[in-house]
mmCIF file of C-alpha atoms in Angstrom:
data_model
loop_
_atom_site.group_PDB
_atom_site.id
_atom_site.type_symbol
_atom_site.label_atom_id
_atom_site.label_comp_id
_atom_site.label_asym_id
_atom_site.label_seq_id
_atom_site.Cartn_x
_atom_site.Cartn_y
_atom_site.Cartn_z
ATOM 1 C CA UNK A 1 -20.502 -42.186 13.819
ATOM 2 C CA UNK A 2 -17.132 -41.920 12.089
ATOM 3 C CA UNK A 3 -18.715 -40.341 8.968
ATOM 4 C CA UNK A 4 -20.450 -37.723 11.132
ATOM 5 C CA UNK A 5 -17.081 -36.769 12.680
ATOM 6 C CA UNK A 6 -15.507 -36.448 9.248
ATOM 7 C CA UNK A 7 -18.311 -34.160 8.031
ATOM 8 C CA UNK A 8 -18.050 -31.980 11.137
ATOM 9 C CA UNK A 9 -14.293 -31.712 10.612
ATOM 10 C CA UNK A 10 -14.773 -30.690 6.973
ATOM 11 C CA UNK A 11 -17.397 -28.094 7.948
ATOM 12 C CA UNK A 12 -15.055 -26.654 10.558
ATOM 13 C CA UNK A 13 -12.200 -26.549 8.045
ATOM 14 C CA UNK A 14 -14.433 -24.759 5.508
ATOM 15 C CA UNK A 15 -15.217 -22.070 8.098
ATOM 16 C CA UNK A 16 -11.510 -21.249 8.381
ATOM 17 C CA UNK A 17 -10.744 -21.427 4.656
ATOM 18 C CA UNK A 18 -13.667 -19.227 3.511
ATOM 19 C CA UNK A 19 -12.503 -16.030 5.284
ATOM 20 C CA UNK A 20 -8.995 -16.473 3.887
ATOM 21 C CA UNK A 21 -10.361 -16.726 0.375
ATOM 22 C CA UNK A 22 -12.731 -13.797 0.953
ATOM 23 C CA UNK A 23 -9.811 -11.387 1.288
ATOM 24 C CA UNK A 24 -8.770 -11.743 -2.308
ATOM 25 C CA UNK A 25 -8.814 -7.958 -2.816
ATOM 26 C CA UNK A 26 -5.275 -6.679 -2.639
ATOM 27 C CA UNK A 27 -3.544 -3.315 -3.037
ATOM 28 C CA UNK A 28 -1.388 -4.810 -5.790
ATOM 29 C CA UNK A 29 -1.900 -2.763 -8.936
ATOM 30 C CA UNK A 30 -1.689 0.823 -10.165
ATOM 31 C CA UNK A 31 -2.868 3.787 -8.084
ATOM 32 C CA UNK A 32 -3.607 7.416 -8.931
ATOM 33 C CA UNK A 33 -2.212 9.895 -6.390
ATOM 34 C CA UNK A 34 -3.423 13.406 -5.580
ATOM 35 C CA UNK A 35 -1.902 16.625 -4.214
ATOM 36 C CA UNK A 36 -2.901 17.198 -0.576
ATOM 37 C CA UNK A 37 -3.366 20.946 -1.078
ATOM 38 C CA UNK A 38 -4.989 21.252 -4.500
ATOM 39 C CA UNK A 39 -6.621 17.838 -4.882
ATOM 40 C CA UNK A 40 -5.222 17.623 -8.414
ATOM 41 C CA UNK A 41 -3.942 14.296 -9.690
ATOM 42 C CA UNK A 42 -0.159 14.053 -9.383
ATOM 43 C CA UNK A 43 0.955 10.690 -10.646
ATOM 44 C CA UNK A 44 0.770 6.951 -10.768
ATOM 45 C CA UNK A 45 2.184 4.446 -8.266
ATOM 46 C CA UNK A 46 2.567 0.723 -8.929
ATOM 47 C CA UNK A 47 2.269 -1.632 -5.957
ATOM 48 C CA UNK A 48 3.742 -5.104 -6.323
ATOM 49 C CA UNK A 49 3.996 -8.130 -4.039
ATOM 50 C CA UNK A 50 7.019 -10.336 -3.519
ATOM 51 C CA UNK A 51 6.903 -13.240 -1.047
ATOM 52 C CA UNK A 52 3.994 -11.674 0.856
ATOM 53 C CA UNK A 53 5.638 -8.225 1.111
ATOM 54 C CA UNK A 54 4.313 -5.161 -0.744
ATOM 55 C CA UNK A 55 6.446 -2.523 -2.452
ATOM 56 C CA UNK A 56 5.413 0.651 -4.280
ATOM 57 C CA UNK A 57 7.215 2.470 -7.082
ATOM 58 C CA UNK A 58 6.542 5.791 -8.867
ATOM 59 C CA UNK A 59 5.456 4.929 -12.407
ATOM 60 C CA UNK A 60 4.555 8.387 -13.698
ATOM 61 C CA UNK A 61 4.351 12.054 -12.725
ATOM 62 C CA UNK A 62 1.747 14.115 -14.554
ATOM 63 C CA UNK A 63 3.371 17.559 -14.253
ATOM 64 C CA UNK A 64 6.206 17.674 -16.818
ATOM 65 C CA UNK A 65 8.046 20.241 -14.651
ATOM 66 C CA UNK A 66 8.311 17.664 -11.835
ATOM 67 C CA UNK A 67 8.923 14.603 -13.983
ATOM 68 C CA UNK A 68 12.702 15.048 -14.231
ATOM 69 C CA UNK A 69 13.378 15.519 -10.506
ATOM 70 C CA UNK A 70 15.670 13.319 -8.445
ATOM 71 C CA UNK A 71 15.418 12.469 -4.767
ATOM 72 C CA UNK A 72 18.210 14.797 -3.683
ATOM 73 C CA UNK A 73 16.807 15.059 -0.131
ATOM 74 C CA UNK A 74 16.872 11.281 0.376
ATOM 75 C CA UNK A 75 19.381 10.012 2.923
ATOM 76 C CA UNK A 76 19.448 6.315 2.036
ATOM 77 C CA UNK A 77 20.136 4.203 -1.062
ATOM 78 C CA UNK A 78 17.585 6.290 -3.015
ATOM 79 C CA UNK A 79 19.601 9.520 -2.760
ATOM 80 C CA UNK A 80 20.029 11.226 -6.138
ATOM 81 C CA UNK A 81 17.894 8.685 -8.015
ATOM 82 C CA UNK A 82 15.160 9.853 -10.405
ATOM 83 C CA UNK A 83 11.724 10.084 -8.784
ATOM 84 C CA UNK A 84 10.161 8.201 -11.689
ATOM 85 C CA UNK A 85 11.010 4.581 -10.966
ATOM 86 C CA UNK A 86 11.792 5.315 -7.300
ATOM 87 C CA UNK A 87 10.623 2.758 -4.745
ATOM 88 C CA UNK A 88 8.655 4.817 -2.208
ATOM 89 C CA UNK A 89 6.881 2.007 -0.304
ATOM 90 C CA UNK A 90 8.809 -0.817 1.324
ATOM 91 C CA UNK A 91 8.080 -3.732 3.612
ATOM 92 C CA UNK A 92 4.277 -3.756 3.884
ATOM 93 C CA UNK A 93 2.758 -6.978 5.236
ATOM 94 C CA UNK A 94 -0.834 -8.113 5.641
ATOM 95 C CA UNK A 95 -2.299 -7.497 9.102
ATOM 96 C CA UNK A 96 -5.827 -8.887 8.958
ATOM 97 C CA UNK A 97 -7.822 -6.676 6.574
ATOM 98 C CA UNK A 98 -5.086 -4.024 6.368
ATOM 99 C CA UNK A 99 -1.331 -3.785 5.740
ATOM 100 C CA UNK A 100 1.375 -2.409 8.000
ATOM 101 C CA UNK A 101 4.933 -2.709 9.226
ATOM 102 C CA UNK A 102 6.364 -0.875 6.254
ATOM 103 C CA UNK A 103 7.632 2.575 5.414
ATOM 104 C CA UNK A 104 6.827 5.275 2.865
ATOM 105 C CA UNK A 105 9.220 7.865 1.458
ATOM 106 C CA UNK A 106 8.250 11.437 0.622
ATOM 107 C CA UNK A 107 10.574 12.156 -2.330
ATOM 108 C CA UNK A 108 10.129 15.936 -1.948
ATOM 109 C CA UNK A 109 11.474 16.078 1.622
ATOM 110 C CA UNK A 110 13.380 12.799 1.888
ATOM 111 C CA UNK A 111 11.301 11.985 4.964
ATOM 112 C CA UNK A 112 10.600 8.319 5.684
ATOM 113 C CA UNK A 113 7.459 7.495 7.664
ATOM 114 C CA UNK A 114 5.811 4.419 9.114
ATOM 115 C CA UNK A 115 2.883 3.345 7.000
ATOM 116 C CA UNK A 116 -0.415 1.562 7.360
ATOM 117 C CA UNK A 117 -2.774 0.895 4.450
ATOM 118 C CA UNK A 118 -6.386 -0.165 4.159
ATOM 119 C CA UNK A 119 -8.624 -0.748 1.152
ATOM 120 C CA UNK A 120 -12.116 0.743 0.906
ATOM 121 C CA UNK A 121 -14.995 0.648 -1.567
ATOM 122 C CA UNK A 122 -14.310 -2.932 -2.616
ATOM 123 C CA UNK A 123 -10.662 -2.195 -3.408
ATOM 124 C CA UNK A 124 -11.267 0.991 -5.440
ATOM 125 C CA UNK A 125 -9.701 3.253 -2.779
ATOM 126 C CA UNK A 126 -6.498 2.828 -0.801
ATOM 127 C CA UNK A 127 -6.136 4.786 2.441
ATOM 128 C CA UNK A 128 -2.501 5.335 3.398
ATOM 129 C CA UNK A 129 -1.605 6.630 6.851
ATOM 130 C CA UNK A 130 1.977 7.888 7.140
ATOM 131 C CA UNK A 131 3.207 8.755 10.622
ATOM 132 C CA UNK A 132 6.121 9.210 12.991
ATOM 133 C CA UNK A 133 6.020 7.245 16.237
ATOM 134 C CA UNK A 134 2.295 6.550 16.624
ATOM 135 C CA UNK A 135 -0.450 6.729 14.031
ATOM 136 C CA UNK A 136 -2.144 9.586 15.883
ATOM 137 C CA UNK A 137 0.648 11.897 14.693
ATOM 138 C CA UNK A 138 0.349 11.489 10.950
ATOM 139 C CA UNK A 139 -1.752 12.143 7.900
ATOM 140 C CA UNK A 140 -3.900 10.074 5.619
ATOM 141 C CA UNK A 141 -3.954 10.126 1.824
ATOM 142 C CA UNK A 142 -6.504 8.458 -0.412
ATOM 143 C CA UNK A 143 -5.329 6.923 -3.661
ATOM 144 C CA UNK A 144 -7.727 5.687 -6.341
ATOM 145 C CA UNK A 145 -7.187 2.474 -8.258
ATOM 146 C CA UNK A 146 -6.273 3.181 -11.875
ATOM 147 C CA UNK A 147 -8.570 1.462 -14.313
ATOM 148 C CA UNK A 148 -6.854 -0.751 -16.876
#
């Protein structure tokens, strides 16, 4: 009887552990970004994780004319800093199969927006929804994972 109880307990524990392990796909890595108007590739963003919180930084800008710009429109600690190397995503935390609670900076306008992120296609695509107030009033961008 006691052995049967132990086995049931282990089976129940396995049911809770398996889903946690199944979500091993993460947005951590390098992502190719695209212009909303032209669809042309714009640059490369690196997403890192520190203590369960995600951050994103501009790693490269493809157009040499834009590569030397600074965030002159920024109104926080990023004001005047070069766009390359600039942290544009802050404070993202896992929320089930997506990430939220963070903010994203548009270096061109200095605007800071709430952000939610979700992976698609087995982690090959990252959908980012930036918005003010509620998600209904925002826009979605799709970034593609950069291959190593």
